Short mmCIF file of C-alpha atoms and ligand atoms in Angstrom, two decimals:
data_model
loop_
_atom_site.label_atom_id
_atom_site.label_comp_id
_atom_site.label_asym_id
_atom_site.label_seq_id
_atom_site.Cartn_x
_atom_site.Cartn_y
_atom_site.Cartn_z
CA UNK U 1 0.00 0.00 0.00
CA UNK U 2 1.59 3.14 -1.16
CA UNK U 3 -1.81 5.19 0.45
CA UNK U 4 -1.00 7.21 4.10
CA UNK U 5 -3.21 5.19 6.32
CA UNK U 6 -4.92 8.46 7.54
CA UNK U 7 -8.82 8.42 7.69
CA UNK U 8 -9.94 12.40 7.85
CA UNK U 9 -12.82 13.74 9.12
CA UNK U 10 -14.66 14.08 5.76
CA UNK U 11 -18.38 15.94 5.90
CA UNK U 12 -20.35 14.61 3.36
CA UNK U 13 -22.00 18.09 2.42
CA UNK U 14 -18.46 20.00 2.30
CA UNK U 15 -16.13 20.35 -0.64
CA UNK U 16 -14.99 17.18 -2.85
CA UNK U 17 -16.64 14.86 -5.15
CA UNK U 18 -20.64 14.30 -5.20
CA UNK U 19 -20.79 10.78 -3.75
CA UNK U 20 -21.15 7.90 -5.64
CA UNK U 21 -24.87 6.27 -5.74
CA UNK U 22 -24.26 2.77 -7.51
CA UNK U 23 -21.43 0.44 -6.20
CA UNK U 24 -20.48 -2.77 -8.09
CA UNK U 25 -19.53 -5.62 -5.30
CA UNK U 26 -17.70 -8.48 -6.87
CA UNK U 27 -18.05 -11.12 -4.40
CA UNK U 28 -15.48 -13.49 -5.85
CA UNK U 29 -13.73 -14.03 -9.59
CA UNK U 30 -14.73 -17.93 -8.79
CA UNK U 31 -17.38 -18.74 -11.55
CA UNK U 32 -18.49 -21.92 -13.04
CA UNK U 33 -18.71 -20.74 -16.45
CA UNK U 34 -15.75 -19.78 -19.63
CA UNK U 35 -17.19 -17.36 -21.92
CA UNK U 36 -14.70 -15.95 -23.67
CA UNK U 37 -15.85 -12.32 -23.52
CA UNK U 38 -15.26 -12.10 -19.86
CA UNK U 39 -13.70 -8.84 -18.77
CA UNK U 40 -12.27 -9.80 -15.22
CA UNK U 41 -8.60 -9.45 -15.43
CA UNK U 42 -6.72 -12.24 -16.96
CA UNK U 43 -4.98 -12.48 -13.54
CA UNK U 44 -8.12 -13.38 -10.96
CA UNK U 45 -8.09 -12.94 -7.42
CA UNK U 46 -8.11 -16.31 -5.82
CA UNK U 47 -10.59 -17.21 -3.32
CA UNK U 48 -8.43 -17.84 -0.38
CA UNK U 49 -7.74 -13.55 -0.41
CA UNK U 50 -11.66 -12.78 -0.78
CA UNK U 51 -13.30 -10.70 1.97
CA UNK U 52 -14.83 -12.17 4.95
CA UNK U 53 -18.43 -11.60 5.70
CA UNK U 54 -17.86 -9.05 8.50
CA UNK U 55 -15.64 -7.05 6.05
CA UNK U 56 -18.35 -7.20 3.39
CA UNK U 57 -21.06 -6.29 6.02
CA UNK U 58 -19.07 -3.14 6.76
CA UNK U 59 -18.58 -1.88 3.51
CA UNK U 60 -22.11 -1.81 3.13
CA UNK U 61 -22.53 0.10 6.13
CA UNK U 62 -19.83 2.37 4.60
CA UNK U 63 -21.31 2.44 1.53
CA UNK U 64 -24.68 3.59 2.19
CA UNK U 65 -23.08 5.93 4.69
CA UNK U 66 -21.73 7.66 1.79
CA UNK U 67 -24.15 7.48 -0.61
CA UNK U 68 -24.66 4.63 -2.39
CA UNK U 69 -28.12 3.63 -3.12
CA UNK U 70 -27.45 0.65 -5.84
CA UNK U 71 -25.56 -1.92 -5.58
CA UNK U 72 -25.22 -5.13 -8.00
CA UNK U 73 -24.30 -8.29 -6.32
CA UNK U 74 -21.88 -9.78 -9.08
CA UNK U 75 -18.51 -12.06 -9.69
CA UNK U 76 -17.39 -13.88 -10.85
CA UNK U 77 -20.66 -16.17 -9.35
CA UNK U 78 -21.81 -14.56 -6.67
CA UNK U 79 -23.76 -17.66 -5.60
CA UNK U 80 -20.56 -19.25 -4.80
CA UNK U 81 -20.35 -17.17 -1.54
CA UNK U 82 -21.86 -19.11 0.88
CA UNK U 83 -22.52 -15.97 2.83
CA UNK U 84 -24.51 -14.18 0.03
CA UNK U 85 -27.80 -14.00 2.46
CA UNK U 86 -25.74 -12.09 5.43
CA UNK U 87 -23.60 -9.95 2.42
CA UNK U 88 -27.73 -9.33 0.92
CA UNK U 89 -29.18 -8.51 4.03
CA UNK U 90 -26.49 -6.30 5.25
CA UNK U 91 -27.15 -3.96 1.92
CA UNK U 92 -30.95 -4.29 2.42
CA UNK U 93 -30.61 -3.09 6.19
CA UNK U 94 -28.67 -0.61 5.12
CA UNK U 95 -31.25 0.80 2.29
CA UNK U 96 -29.40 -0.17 -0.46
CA UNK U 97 -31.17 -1.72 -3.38
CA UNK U 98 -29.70 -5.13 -4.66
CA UNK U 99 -29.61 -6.63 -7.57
CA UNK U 100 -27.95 -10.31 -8.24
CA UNK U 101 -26.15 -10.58 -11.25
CA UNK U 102 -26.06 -14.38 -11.58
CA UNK U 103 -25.04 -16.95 -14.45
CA UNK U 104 -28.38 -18.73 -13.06
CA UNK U 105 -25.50 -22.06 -12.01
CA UNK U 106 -26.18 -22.58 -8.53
CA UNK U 107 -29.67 -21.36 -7.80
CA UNK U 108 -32.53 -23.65 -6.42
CA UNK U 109 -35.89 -22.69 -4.86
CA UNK U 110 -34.07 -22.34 -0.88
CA UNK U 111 -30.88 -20.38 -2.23
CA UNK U 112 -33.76 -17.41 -3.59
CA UNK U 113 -35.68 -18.03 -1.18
CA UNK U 114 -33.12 -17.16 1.57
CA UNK U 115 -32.20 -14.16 -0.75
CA UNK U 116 -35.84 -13.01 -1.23
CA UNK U 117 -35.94 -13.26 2.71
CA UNK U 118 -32.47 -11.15 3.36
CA UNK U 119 -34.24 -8.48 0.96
CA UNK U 120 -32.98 -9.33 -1.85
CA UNK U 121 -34.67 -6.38 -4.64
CA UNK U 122 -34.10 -8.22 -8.08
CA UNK U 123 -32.38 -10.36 -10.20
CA UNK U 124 -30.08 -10.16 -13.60
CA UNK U 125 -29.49 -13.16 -15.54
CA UNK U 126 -26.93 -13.65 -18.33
CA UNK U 127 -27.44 -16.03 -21.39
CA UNK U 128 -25.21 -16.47 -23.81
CA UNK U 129 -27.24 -16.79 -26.76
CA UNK U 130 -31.20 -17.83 -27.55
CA UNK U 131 -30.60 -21.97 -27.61
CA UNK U 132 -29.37 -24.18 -25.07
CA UNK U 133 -26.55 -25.61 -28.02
CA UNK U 134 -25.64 -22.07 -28.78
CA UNK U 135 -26.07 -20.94 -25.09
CA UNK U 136 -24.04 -23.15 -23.89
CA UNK U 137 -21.02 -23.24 -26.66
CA UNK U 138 -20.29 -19.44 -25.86
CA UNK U 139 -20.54 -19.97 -21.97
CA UNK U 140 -17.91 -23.48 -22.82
CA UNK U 141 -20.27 -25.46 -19.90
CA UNK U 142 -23.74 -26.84 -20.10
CA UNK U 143 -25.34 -23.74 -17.97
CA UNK U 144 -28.58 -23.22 -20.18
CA UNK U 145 -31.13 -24.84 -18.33
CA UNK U 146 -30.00 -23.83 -14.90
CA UNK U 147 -30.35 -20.55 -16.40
CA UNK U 148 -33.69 -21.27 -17.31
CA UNK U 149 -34.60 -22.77 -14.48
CA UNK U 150 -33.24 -19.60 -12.59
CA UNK U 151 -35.77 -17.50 -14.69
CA UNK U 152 -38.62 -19.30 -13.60
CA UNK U 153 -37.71 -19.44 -9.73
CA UNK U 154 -37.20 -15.49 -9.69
CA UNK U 155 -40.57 -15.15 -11.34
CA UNK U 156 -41.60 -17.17 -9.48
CA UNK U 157 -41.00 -15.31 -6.79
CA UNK U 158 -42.07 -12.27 -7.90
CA UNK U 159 -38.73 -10.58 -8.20
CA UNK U 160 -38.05 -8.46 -11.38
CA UNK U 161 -35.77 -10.33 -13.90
CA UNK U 162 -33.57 -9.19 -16.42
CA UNK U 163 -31.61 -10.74 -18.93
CA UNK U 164 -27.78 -9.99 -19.78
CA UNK U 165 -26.31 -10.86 -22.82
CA UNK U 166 -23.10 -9.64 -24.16
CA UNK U 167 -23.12 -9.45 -27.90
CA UNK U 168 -20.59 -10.12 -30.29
CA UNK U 169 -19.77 -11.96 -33.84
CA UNK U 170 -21.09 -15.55 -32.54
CA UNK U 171 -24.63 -14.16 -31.60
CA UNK U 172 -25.25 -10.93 -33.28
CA UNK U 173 -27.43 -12.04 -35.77
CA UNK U 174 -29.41 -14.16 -32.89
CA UNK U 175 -31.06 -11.20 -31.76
CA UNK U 176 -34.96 -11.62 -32.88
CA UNK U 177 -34.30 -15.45 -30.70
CA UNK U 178 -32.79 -13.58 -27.53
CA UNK U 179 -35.80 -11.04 -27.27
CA UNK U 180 -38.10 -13.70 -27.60
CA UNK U 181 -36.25 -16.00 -24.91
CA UNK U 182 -36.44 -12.91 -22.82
CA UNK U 183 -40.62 -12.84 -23.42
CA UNK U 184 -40.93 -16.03 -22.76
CA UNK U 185 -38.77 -16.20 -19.43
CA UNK U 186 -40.95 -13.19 -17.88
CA UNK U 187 -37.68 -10.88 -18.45
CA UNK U 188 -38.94 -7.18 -18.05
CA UNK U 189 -35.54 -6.11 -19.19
CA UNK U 190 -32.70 -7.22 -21.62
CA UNK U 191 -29.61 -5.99 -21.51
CA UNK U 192 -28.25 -5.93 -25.09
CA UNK U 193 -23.97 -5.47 -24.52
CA UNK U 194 -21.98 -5.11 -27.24
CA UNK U 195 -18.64 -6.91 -25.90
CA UNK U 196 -16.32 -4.34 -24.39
CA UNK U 197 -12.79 -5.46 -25.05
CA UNK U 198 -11.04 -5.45 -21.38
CA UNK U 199 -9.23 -8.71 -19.64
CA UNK U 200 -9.56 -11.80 -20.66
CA UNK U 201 -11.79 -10.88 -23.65
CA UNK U 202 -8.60 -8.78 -25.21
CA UNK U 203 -7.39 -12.43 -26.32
CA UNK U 204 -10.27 -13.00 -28.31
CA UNK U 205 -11.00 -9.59 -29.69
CA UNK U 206 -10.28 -11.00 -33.44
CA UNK U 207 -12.81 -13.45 -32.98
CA UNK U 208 -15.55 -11.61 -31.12
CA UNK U 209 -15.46 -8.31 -33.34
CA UNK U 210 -18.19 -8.47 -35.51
CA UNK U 211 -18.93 -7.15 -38.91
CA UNK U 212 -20.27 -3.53 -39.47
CA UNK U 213 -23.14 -5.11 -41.51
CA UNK U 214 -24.05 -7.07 -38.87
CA UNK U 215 -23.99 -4.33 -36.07
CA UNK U 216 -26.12 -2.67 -39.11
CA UNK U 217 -28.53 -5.19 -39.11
CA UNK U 218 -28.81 -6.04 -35.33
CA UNK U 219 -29.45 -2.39 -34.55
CA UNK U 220 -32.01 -2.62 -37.22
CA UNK U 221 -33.51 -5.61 -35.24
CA UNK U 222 -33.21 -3.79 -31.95
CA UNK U 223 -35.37 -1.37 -33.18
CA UNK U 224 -38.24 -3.34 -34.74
CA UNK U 225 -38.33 -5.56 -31.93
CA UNK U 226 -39.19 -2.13 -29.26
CA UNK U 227 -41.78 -1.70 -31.67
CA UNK U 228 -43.25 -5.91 -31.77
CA UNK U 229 -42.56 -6.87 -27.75
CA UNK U 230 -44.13 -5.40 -25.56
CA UNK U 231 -43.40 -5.28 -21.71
CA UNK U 232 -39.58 -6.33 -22.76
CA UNK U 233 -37.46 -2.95 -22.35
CA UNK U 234 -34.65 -3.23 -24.58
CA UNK U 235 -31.16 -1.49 -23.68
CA UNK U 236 -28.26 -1.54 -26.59
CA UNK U 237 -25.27 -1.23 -25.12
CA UNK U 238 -23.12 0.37 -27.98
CA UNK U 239 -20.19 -0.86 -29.32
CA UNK U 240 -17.67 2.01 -29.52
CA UNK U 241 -14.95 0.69 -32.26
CA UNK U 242 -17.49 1.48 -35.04
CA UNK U 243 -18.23 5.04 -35.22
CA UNK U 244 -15.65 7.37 -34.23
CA UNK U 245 -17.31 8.15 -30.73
CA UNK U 246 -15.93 7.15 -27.52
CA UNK U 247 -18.46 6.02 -24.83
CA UNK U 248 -19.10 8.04 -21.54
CA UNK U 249 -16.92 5.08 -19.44
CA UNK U 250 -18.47 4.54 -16.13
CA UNK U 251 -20.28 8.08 -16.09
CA UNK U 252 -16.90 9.41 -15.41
CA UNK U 253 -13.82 8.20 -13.82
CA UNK U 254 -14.75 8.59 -9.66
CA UNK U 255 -18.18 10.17 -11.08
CA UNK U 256 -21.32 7.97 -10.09
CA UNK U 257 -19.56 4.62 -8.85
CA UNK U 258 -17.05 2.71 -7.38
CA UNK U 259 -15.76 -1.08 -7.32
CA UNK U 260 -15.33 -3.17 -4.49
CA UNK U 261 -13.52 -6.43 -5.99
CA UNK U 262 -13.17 -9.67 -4.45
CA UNK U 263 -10.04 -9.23 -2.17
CA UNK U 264 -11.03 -5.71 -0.93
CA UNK U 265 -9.72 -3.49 -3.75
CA UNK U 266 -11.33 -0.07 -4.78
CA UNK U 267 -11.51 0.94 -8.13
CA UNK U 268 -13.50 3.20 -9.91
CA UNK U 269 -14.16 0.81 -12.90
CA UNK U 270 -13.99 -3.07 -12.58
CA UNK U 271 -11.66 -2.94 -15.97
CA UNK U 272 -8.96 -1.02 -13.89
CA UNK U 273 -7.39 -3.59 -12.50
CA UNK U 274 -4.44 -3.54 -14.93
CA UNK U 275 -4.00 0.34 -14.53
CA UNK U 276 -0.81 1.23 -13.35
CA UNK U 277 -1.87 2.85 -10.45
CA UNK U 278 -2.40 1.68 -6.77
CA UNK U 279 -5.66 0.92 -5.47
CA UNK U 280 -6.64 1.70 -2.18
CA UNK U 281 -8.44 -1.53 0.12
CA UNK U 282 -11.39 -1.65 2.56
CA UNK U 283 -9.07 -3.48 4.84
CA UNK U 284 -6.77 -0.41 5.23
CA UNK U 285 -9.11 2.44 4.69
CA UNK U 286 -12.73 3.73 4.51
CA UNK U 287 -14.38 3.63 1.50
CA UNK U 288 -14.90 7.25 2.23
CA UNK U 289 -11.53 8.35 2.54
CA UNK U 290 -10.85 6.39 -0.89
CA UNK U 291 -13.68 7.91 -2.88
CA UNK U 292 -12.29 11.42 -1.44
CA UNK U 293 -9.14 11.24 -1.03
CA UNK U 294 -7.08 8.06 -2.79
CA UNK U 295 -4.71 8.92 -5.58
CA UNK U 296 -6.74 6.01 -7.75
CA UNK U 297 -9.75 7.77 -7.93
CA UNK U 298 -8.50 11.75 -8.25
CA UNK U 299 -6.07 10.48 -11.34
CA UNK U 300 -8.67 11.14 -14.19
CA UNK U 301 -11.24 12.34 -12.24
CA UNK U 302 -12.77 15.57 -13.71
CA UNK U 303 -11.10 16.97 -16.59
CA UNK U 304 -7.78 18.38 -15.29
CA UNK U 305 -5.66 15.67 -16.17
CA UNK U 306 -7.00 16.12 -19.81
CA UNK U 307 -4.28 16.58 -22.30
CA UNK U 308 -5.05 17.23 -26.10
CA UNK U 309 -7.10 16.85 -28.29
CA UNK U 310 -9.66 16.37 -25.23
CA UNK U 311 -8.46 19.62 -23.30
CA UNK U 312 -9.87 21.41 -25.96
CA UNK U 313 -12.86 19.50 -27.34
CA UNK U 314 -16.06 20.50 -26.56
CA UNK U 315 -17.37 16.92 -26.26
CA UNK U 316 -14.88 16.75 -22.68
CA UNK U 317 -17.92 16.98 -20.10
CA UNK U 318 -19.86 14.92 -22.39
CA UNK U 319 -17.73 11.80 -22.51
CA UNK U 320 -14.79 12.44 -20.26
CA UNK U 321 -12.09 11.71 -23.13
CA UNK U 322 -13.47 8.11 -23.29
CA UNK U 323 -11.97 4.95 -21.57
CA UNK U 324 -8.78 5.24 -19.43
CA UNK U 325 -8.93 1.44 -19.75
CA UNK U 326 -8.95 1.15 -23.44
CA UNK U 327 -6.74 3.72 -23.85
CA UNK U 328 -4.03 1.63 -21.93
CA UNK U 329 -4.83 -1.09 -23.10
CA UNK U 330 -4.06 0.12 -26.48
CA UNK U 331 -1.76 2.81 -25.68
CA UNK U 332 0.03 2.20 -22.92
CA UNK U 333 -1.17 5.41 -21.47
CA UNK U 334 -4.21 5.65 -19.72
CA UNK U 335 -4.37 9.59 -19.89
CA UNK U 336 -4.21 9.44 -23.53
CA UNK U 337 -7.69 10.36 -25.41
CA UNK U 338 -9.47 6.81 -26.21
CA UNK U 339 -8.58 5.48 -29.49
CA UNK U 340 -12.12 4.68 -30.27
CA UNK U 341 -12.57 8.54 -30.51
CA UNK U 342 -12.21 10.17 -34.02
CA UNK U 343 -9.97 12.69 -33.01
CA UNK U 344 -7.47 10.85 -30.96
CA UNK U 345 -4.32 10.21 -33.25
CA UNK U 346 -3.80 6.81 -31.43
CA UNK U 347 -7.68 5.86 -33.76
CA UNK U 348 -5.89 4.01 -36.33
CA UNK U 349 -5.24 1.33 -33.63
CA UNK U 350 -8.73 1.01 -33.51
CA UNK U 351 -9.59 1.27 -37.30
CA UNK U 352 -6.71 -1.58 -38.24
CA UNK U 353 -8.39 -3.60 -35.58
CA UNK U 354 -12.12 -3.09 -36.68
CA UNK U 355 -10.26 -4.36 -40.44
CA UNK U 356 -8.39 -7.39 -39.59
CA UNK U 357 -11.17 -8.96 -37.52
CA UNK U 358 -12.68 -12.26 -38.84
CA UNK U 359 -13.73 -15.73 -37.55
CA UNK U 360 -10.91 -17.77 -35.58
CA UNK U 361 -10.41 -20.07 -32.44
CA UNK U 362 -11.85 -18.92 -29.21
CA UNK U 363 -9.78 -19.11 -26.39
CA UNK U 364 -12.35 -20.25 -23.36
CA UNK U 365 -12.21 -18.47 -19.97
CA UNK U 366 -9.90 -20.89 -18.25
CA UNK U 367 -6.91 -20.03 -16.90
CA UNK U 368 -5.55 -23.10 -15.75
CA UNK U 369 -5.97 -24.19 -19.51
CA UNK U 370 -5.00 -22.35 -22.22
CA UNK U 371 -5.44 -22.35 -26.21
CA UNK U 372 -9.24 -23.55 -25.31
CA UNK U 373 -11.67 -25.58 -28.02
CA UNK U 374 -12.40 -24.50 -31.05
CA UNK U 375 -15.94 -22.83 -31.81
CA UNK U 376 -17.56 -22.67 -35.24
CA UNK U 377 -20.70 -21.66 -36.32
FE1 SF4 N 1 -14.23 13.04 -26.28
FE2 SF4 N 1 -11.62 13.66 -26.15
FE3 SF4 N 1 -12.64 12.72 -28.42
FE4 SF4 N 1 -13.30 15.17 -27.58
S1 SF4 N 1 -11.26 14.48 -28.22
S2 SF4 N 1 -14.73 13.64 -28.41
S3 SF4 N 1 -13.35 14.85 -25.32
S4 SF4 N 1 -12.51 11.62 -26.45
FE1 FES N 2 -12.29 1.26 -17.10
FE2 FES N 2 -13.58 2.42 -19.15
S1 FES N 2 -13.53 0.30 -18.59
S2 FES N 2 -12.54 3.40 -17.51
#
């Protein structure tokens, strides 16, 4: 730890950052599936240096202390944790709303209903495409009908239920058979998220890129669909390698959220991991002091660390210069401007990618393994 381990008397109403209202709490980085999109860091935390309960109890405390009023309950599995009804019902005491972002593996009708009991709000469930074969070849495990099964149990229970599905060359043009999954399921929402290209899924960014005409024609589907479902809210996560236009990352670096990962780390996006920069831990510090005060989340937050083009574009409160995360992972530099943006000269990086993508051998989400099988469709 390179932070002082001084905790100042912070008021919440005087000068300094707005507080953060949504917190992402990644329980573990165990998880029983391999897609091959995932976006933990190639390097996962191993269980034995995950959080105890108490720990995780007090940074909900903390949390809603300073703010936070969201927070998704994700891995990783989070069902792994066999502590997930105290880690639930501490947020729920607490007034925070909780939503369990689940690969469905794992949960039976007295798993939810323990949740539903610790207050558990609502449920988010990824698929990896609209059949079981298809389903389960991206997620490298049989998975779909636990999924399914999940879907019925939190309806079941009367618990909203949405549906997560990251989107990419190997299910783009499944879209129509995803909404209509989604109907059929009960799902009141569907998460539609063009893969973001961060940890592990970096290694298969050649294979998961898709073609503009099909980004073309899945938008295109997107929009009919709003139109033909109804009671299914659609949200299309853009891609942002397409168009020139860097995405809005996280709201803002230190803007609207914050990270708590498995092992206690604080980061203000879960990407960050591989930042070179040193993040603060809720075993040496408030999470108070380390929204306000850490190094980690004052290095791009704002737009004073802005060099050009970005210090002069009037798009810079708009969409914060982009990704730091993508722009080191590209550039080495994570103050640079994005490369997905237009105007950054690094956006031939982007561009040469966008060109030599094509079909090719997905490596699976296994890091004791690697190479992984080969997927065709
Ligand atoms: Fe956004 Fe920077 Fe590009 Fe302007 S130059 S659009 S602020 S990323
Ligand atoms: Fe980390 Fe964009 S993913 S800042």
């Amino acid at each position: 730890m390179s932070e002082p381990n001084n905790e100042p008397v912070v008021s919440q109403t005087g000068d300094g950052p707005a507080p953060p209202w949504a917190m992402l709490a990644e329980l573990t980085h165990g998880c029983p599936l391999h897609c091959p999109y995932c976006s933990n860091p190639v390097g996962l935390i191993p269980r034995s240096r995950e959080l105890e309960t108490a720990d995780w109890v007090r940074v909900f405390e903390e949390a809603a202390a300073l703010g936070v009023i969201h927070a998704h309950l994700s891995g990783g599995e989070p069902l792994l944790r066999p502590d997930l009804r105290e880690i639930t019902e501490a947020a729920a005491r607490n007034g925070v709303y909780t939503q369990l972002v689940t690969s469905g593996v794992g949960l039976d009708a007295d798993r939810l209903a323990e949740l539903v009991g610790a207050g558990l709000h609502s449920v988010q469930l990824s698929v990896q495409d609209s059949t079981a074969a298809a389903s389960d070849l991206i997620a490298g495990t049989r998975s779909f009908a636990a999924k399914e099964r999940a879907a019925a149990l939190v309806r079941e229970a009367g618990l909203p239920l949405g549906l997560n599905v990251v989107l990419h060359r190997r299910n783009l043009d499944s879209i129509e058979g995803i909404v209509e999954l989604a109907a059929t399921w009960g799902a009141e929402r569907v998460e539609l998220a063009n893969t973001q290209f961060y940890g592990w899924a970096l290694r298969n960014r050649r294979a998961l890129l898709p073609t503009r005409e099909q980004l073309a024609r899945a938008k295109e589907s997107v929009e009919r669909l709003r139109e033909r479902v109804e009671g299914v809210e659609l949200i299309w996560v853009v891609p942002d390698y397409f168009d020139g236009v860097p995405k809005p990352c996280m709201g803002g670096w230190g803007a609207i959220s914050l990270t708590v990962g498995p092992d206690g780390s604080v980061l203000p996006c879960p990407a960050a991991y591989d930042l070179p920069l040193e993040f603060p831990n809720v075993r040496d510090h408030s999470l108070e002091w380390i929204w306000r005060r850490s190094t980690a989340f004052e290095a791009y937050r704002g737009t004073e660390w802005m060099s050009g083009p970005c210090s002069g574009c009037p798009r810079r409160e708009v969409d914060f210069g982009g990704c730091r995360c993508q722009a080191f992972a590209l550039t080495g530099d994570a103050s640079r401007t994005d490369p997905a943006c237009g105007l950054s000269p690094d956006h031939h990086l982007i561009t040469e990618l966008v060109e030599s993508a094509g079909d090719g051998e997905l490596v699976y989400r296994r890091p004791e393994r690697r190479g992984g099988l080969q997927l065709r469709r």
